Coordinates of C-alpha atoms and ligand atoms in Angstrom, one line a residue:
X218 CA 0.0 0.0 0.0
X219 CA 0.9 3.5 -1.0
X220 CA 2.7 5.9 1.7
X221 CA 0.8 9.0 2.5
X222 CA 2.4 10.8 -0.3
X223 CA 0.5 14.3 -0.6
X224 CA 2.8 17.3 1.0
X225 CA -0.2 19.9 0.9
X226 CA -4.3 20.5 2.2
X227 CA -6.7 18.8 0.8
X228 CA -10.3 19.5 1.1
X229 CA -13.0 16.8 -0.2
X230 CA -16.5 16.9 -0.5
X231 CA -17.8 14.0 1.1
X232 CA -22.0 12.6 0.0
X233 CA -23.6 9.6 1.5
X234 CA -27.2 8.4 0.2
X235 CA -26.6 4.8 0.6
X236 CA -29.7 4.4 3.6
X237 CA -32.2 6.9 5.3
X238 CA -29.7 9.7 5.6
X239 CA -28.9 12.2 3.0
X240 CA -25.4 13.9 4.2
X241 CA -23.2 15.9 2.6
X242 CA -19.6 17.3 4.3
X243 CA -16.3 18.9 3.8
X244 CA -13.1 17.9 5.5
X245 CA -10.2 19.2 5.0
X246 CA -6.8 16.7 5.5
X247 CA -3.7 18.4 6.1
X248 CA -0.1 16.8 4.9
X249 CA 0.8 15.2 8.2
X250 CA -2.4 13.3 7.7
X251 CA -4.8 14.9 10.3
X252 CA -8.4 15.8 9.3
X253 CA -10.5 19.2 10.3
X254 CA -14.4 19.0 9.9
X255 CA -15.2 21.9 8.2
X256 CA -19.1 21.2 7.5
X257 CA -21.5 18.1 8.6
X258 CA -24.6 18.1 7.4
X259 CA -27.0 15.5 7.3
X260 CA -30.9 15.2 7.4
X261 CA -32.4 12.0 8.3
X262 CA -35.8 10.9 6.7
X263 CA -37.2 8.9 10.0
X264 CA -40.3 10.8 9.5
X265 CA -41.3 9.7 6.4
X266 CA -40.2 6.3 6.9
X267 CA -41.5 6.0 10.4
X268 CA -45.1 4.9 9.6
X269 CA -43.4 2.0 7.5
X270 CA -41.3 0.5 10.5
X271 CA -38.5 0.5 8.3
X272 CA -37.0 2.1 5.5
X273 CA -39.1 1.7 2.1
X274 CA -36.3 2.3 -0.6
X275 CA -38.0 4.3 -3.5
X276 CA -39.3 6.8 -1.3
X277 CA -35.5 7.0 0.1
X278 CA -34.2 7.6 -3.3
X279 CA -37.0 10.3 -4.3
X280 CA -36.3 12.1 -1.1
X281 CA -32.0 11.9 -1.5
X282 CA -32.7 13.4 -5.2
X283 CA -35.2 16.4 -3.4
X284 CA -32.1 17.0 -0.9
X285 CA -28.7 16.7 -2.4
X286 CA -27.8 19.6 -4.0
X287 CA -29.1 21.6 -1.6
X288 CA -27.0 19.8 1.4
X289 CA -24.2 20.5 -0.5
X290 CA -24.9 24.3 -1.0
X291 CA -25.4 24.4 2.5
X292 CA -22.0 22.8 2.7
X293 CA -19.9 24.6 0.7
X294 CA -21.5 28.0 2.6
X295 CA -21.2 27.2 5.6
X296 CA -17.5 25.8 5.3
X297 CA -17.5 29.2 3.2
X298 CA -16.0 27.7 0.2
X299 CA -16.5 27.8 -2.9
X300 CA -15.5 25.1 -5.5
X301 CA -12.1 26.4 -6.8
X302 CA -11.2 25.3 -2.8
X303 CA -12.3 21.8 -3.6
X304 CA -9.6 19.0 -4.7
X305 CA -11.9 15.6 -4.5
X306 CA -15.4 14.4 -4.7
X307 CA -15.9 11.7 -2.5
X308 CA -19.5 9.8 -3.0
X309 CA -20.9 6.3 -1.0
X310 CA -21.0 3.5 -3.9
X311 CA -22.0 0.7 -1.8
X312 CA -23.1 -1.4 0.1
X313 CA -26.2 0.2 0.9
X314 CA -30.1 0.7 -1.2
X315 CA -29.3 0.9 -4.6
X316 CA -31.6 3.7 -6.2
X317 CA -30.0 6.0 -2.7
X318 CA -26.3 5.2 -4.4
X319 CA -27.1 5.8 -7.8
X320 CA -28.4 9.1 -7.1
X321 CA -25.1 10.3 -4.1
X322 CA -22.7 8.2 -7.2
X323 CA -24.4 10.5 -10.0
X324 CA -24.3 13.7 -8.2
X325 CA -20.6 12.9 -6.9
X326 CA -19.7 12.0 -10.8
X327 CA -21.5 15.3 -12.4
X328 CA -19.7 17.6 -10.3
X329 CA -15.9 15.9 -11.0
X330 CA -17.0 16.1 -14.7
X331 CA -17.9 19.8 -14.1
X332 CA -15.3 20.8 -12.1
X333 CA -12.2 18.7 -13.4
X334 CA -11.9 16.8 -9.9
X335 CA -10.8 13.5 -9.3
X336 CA -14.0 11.1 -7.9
X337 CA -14.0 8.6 -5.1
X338 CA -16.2 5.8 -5.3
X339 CA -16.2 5.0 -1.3
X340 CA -17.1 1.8 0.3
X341 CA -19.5 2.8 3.0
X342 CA -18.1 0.3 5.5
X343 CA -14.6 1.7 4.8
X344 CA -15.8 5.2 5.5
X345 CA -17.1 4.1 8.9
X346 CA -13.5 1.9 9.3
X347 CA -11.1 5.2 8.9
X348 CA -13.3 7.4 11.1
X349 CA -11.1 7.1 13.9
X350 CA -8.0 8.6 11.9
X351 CA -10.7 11.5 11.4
X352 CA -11.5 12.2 15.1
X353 CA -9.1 10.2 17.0
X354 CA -5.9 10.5 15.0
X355 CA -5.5 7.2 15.2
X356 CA -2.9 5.2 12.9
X357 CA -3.2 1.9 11.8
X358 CA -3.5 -1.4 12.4
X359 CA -6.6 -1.1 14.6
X360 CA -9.6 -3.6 15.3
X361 CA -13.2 -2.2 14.7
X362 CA -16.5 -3.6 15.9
X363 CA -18.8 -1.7 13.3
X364 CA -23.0 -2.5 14.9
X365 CA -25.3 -0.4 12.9
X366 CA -28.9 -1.5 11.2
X367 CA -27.5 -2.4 9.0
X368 CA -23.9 -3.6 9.7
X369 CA -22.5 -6.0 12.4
X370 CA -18.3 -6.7 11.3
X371 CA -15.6 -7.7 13.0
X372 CA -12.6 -6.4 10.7
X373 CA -9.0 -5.6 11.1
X374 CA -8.1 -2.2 9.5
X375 CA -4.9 -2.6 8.2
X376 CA -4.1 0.3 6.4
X377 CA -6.4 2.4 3.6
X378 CA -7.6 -0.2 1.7
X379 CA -6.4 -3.2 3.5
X380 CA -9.0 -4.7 5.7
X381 CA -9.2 -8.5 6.8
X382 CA -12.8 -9.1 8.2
X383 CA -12.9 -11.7 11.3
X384 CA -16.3 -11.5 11.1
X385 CA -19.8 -10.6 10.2
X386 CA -23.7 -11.7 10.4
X387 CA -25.1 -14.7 9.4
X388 CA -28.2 -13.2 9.2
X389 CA -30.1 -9.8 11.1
X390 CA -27.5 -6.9 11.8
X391 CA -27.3 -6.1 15.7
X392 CA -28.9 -2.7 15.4
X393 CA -31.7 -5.0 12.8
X394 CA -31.9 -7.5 16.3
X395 CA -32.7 -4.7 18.7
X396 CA -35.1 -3.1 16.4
X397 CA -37.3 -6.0 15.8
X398 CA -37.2 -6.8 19.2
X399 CA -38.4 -3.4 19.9
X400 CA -41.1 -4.1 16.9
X401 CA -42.3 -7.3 18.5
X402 CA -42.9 -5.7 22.2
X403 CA -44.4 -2.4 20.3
X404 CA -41.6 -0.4 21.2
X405 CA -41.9 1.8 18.1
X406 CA -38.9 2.3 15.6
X407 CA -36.1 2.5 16.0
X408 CA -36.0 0.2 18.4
X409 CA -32.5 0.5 20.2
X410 CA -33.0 3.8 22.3
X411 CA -36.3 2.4 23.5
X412 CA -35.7 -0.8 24.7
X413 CA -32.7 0.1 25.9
X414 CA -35.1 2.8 27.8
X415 CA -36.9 -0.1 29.1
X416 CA -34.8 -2.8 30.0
X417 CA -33.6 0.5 33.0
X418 CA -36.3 -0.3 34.6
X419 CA -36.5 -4.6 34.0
X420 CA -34.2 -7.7 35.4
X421 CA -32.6 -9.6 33.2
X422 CA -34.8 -13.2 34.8
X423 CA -35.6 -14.4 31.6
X424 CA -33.4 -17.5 30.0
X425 CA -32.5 -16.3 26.4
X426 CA -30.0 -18.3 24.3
X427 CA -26.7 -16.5 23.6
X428 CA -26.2 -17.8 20.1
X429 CA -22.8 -18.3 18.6
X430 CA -21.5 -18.1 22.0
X431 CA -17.7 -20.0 21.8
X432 CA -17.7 -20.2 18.0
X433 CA -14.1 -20.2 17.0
X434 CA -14.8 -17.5 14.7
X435 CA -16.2 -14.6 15.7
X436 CA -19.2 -14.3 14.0
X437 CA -23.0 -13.3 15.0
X438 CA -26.4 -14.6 14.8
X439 CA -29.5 -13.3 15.9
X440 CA -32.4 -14.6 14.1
X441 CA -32.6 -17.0 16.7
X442 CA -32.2 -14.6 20.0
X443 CA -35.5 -12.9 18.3
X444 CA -37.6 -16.0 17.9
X445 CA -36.9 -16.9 21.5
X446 CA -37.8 -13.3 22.6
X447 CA -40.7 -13.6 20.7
X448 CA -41.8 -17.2 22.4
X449 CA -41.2 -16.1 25.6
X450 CA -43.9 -12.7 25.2
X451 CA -46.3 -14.9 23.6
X452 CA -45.9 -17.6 26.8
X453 CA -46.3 -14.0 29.2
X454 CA -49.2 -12.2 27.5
X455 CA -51.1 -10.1 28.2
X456 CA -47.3 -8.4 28.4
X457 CA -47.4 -5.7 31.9
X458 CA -45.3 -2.7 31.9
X459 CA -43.1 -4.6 34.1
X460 CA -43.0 -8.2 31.7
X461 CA -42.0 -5.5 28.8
X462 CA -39.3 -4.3 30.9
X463 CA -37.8 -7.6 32.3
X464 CA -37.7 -8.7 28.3
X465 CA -35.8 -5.9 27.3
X466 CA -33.3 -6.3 30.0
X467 CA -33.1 -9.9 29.4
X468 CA -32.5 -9.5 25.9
X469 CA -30.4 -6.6 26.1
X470 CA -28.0 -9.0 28.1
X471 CA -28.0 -11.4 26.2
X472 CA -26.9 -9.0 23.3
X473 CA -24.1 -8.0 25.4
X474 CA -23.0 -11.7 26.2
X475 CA -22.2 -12.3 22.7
X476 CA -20.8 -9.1 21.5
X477 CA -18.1 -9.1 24.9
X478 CA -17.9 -13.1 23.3
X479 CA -17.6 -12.2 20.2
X480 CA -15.2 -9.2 20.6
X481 CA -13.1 -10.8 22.7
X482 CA -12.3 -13.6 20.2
X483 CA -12.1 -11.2 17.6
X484 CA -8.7 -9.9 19.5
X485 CA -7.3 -13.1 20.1
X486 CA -7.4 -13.4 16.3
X487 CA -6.1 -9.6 15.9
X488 CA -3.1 -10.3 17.8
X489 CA -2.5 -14.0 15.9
X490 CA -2.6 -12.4 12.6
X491 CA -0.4 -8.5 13.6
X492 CA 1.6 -10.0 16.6
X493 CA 2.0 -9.0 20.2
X494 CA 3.0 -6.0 19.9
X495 CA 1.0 -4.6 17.4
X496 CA -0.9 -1.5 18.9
X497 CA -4.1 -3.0 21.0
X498 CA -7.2 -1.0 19.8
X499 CA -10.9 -1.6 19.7
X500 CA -13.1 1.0 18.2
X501 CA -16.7 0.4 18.4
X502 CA -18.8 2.5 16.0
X503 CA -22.4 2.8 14.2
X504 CA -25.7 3.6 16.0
X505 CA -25.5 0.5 18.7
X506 CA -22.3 1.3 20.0
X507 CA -24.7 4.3 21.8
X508 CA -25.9 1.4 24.4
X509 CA -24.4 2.2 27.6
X510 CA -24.6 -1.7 28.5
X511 CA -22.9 -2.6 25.6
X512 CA -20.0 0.4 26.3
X513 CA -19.4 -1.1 29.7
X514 CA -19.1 -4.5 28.5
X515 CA -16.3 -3.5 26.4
X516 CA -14.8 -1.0 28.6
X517 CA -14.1 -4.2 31.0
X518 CA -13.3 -6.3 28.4
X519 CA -10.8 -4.4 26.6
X520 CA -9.6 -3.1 30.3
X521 CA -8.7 -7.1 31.0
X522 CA -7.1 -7.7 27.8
X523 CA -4.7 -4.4 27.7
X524 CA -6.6 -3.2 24.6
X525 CA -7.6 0.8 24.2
X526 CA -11.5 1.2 23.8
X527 CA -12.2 4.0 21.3
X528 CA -16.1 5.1 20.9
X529 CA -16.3 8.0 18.3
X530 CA -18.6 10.7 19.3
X531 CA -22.0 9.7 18.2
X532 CA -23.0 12.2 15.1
X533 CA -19.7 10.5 13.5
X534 CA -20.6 7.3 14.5
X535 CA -24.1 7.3 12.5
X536 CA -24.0 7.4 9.0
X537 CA -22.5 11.0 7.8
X538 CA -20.8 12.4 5.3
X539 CA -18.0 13.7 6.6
X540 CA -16.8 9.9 7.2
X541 CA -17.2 9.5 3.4
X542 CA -15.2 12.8 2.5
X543 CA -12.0 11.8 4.8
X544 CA -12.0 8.4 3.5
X545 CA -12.2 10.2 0.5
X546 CA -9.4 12.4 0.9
X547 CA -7.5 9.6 2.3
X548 CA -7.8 7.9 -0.8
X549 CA -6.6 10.8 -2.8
X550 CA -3.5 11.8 -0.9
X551 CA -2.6 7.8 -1.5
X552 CA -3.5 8.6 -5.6
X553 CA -6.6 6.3 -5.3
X554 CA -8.7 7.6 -7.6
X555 CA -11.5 6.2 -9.6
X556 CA -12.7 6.9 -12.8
X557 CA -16.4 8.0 -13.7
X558 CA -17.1 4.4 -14.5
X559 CA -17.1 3.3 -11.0
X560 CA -20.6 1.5 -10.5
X561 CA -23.2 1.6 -7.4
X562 CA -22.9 -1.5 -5.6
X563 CA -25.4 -3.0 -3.3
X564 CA -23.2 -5.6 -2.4
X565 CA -19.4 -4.6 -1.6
X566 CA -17.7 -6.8 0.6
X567 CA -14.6 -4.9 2.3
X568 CA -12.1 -8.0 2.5
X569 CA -12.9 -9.6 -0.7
X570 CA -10.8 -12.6 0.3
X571 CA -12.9 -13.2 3.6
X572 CA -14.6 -16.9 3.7
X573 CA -17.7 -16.5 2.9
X574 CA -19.7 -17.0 6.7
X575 CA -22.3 -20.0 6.1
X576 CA -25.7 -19.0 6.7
X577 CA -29.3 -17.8 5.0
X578 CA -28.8 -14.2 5.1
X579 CA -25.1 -13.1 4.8
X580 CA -25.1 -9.3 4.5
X581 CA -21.2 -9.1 3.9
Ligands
LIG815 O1 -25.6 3.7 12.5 P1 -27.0 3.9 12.6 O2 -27.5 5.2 13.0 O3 -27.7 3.7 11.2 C1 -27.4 2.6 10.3 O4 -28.1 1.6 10.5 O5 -26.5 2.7 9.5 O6 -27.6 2.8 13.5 C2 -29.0 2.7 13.8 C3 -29.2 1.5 14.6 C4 -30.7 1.2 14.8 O7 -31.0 -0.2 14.5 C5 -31.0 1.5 16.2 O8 -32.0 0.8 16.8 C6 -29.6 1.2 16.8 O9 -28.7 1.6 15.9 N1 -29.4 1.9 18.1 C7 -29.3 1.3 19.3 C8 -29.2 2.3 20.3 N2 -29.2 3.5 19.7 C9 -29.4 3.2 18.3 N3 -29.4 0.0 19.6 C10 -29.3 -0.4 20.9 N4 -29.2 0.6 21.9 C11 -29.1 1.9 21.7 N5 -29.1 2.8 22.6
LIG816 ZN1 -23.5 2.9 8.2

């Protein structure tokens, strides 16, 4: 992999479409390699969603095409820029809803075509994987636990562009888990922040399975957690304020059982592959990593095993944009450019060479 080679600024515009958010941002990366925020915009569409319990895809697309340009506008003045500042366009490609990409990969294409800029096709789970360089300073290697809606990997960050994935979901994403569970005990959506809101005030007295618990490699499952949730309301029902409560708690523990499990092989496996004294890391990011049960769980783990916990602040550690535009510019100072042939990809496993994880529903 390419040294960073750039000896000046650059500032990239950074657009991400691939889900419910439409975010546009501009970061600026100076030679030495250290990123400065200089707008972060983002407007989620949970209201129009909301009555849908989940995200409905076309009307996602409509309303990123409605709201592009003008987040980027909005970018560009309040970073007061205008474009002669800009060196890089910097657009999500994939994974993600595919009409959402096509329109943030379109925009992100027309404006390099305008403007004579190099384009970035980014890799929405690598954009959440270099954050940390972006707000930490950190330097590789580094182990990330990425739990989002619609992510749940395990992956070894390498350098730019280097990524070995331990591992991944063999079928519902964590943040997916806690949001059906939430469905199921008509908690409302999303689901996370409320049953974590209830399972306050519940014990954790109800025998759930920890699924995957042991497993060699450190993968998830959680298809199986929800079916046993759901058993176990339908045994209780009529479900009290108080049976609500105890089932949140109870499942919220048994979340944290496996991802401490899970985590904790995951750094055996970090250390097997970089050595002893490669630097001891964890970074937890994406909307889950807000659960304060799951944070203390991996404080004390990582604590035990002499690893550093890093926890981005939370509006970076949501989908943004300005994720997109330092991987982006990281890219660029490394000459890793696309052309304006680069596709949308629904699919776009980060570690290409990973073994595919057996099971029904393998995101990535
Ligand atoms: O990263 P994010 O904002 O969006 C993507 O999915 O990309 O993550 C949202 C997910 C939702 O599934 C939400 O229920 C979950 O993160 N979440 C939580 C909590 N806050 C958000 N899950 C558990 N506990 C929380 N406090
Ligand atoms: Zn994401």
């Amino acid at each position: 992999m390419a040294t960073a080679s750039h000896t000046r600024d650059l500032i990239v515009l950074g657009i991400e479409t691939s889900c419910d958010e439409t975010a546009a941002a501009l970061v600026r990366r100076d030679a030495s390699g250290n990123g400065t925020i200089m707008a972060n915009l983002v407007r989620s569409q949970f209201s129009l969603h909301a009555a849908f319990g989940g995200v409905v895809p076309e009307i996602a697309a409509r309303a990123h095409v409605e709201l592009v340009d003008l987040l980027i506008a909005e970018a560009l003045a309040e970073a007061r820029l205008d474009w002669e500042a800009i060196d890089g366009i910097a657009a999500t490609a994939g994974p993600g809803l595919i009409g959402g990409l096509i329109v943030g990969v379109a925009t992100g294409k027309a404006i390099a075509l305008a403007r004579g800029l190099p384009f970035m096709a980014l890799n929405h789970l690598e954009a959440h994987a270099l954050t940390p360089g972006l707000t930490h300073g950190l330097r590789f290697p580094y182990l990330l636990l990425l739990v989002s809606g619609g992510h749940t990997q395990l992956l070894i960050v390498k350098d730019v562009g280097s990524y070995i994935r331990l591992g991944t979901t063999l079928d519902d994403a964590l943040g997916e888990a806690f949001d059906k569970a939430a469905k199921l005990l008509g908690l409302g959506y999303p689901g996370g922040p409320a049953l974590e809101e209830h399972a306050k005030r519940g014990h954790a007295s109800i025998a759930l399975p920890r699924p995957m618990l042991g497993r060699a490699e450190p993968h998830f499952s959680l298809a199986g957690l929800k079916t046993a949730l759901r058993h176990e309301a339908i045994n209780r029902a009529p479900l009290g304020t108080q049976d609500v409560a105890d089932l949140c708690a109870s499942f919220q523990e048994a979340v944290a059982d496996v991802v401490a499990d899970r985590a904790r092989r995951a750094m055996e496996l970090y250390i097997d592959a970089l050595g002893a004294t490669a630097q001891r890391t964890l970074v937890v990011a994406g909307g889950v990593a807000a659960n304060q049960r799951l944070r203390a769980v991996l404080g004390s783990l990582t604590a035990r095993l002499g690893f550093d916990l890093i926890l981005p602040p939370p509006d970076l550690c949501t989908d943004n944009a300005a994720m997109v535009a330092w991987a982006g510019a990281e890219r660029l100072a490394r000459g890793l450019v696309d052309g304006l042939a680069a596709p949308a990809r629904a699919r776009w496993p980060l570690d290409p060479d990973a073994i595919p994880a057996l099971g029904a529903g393998v995101k990535a």
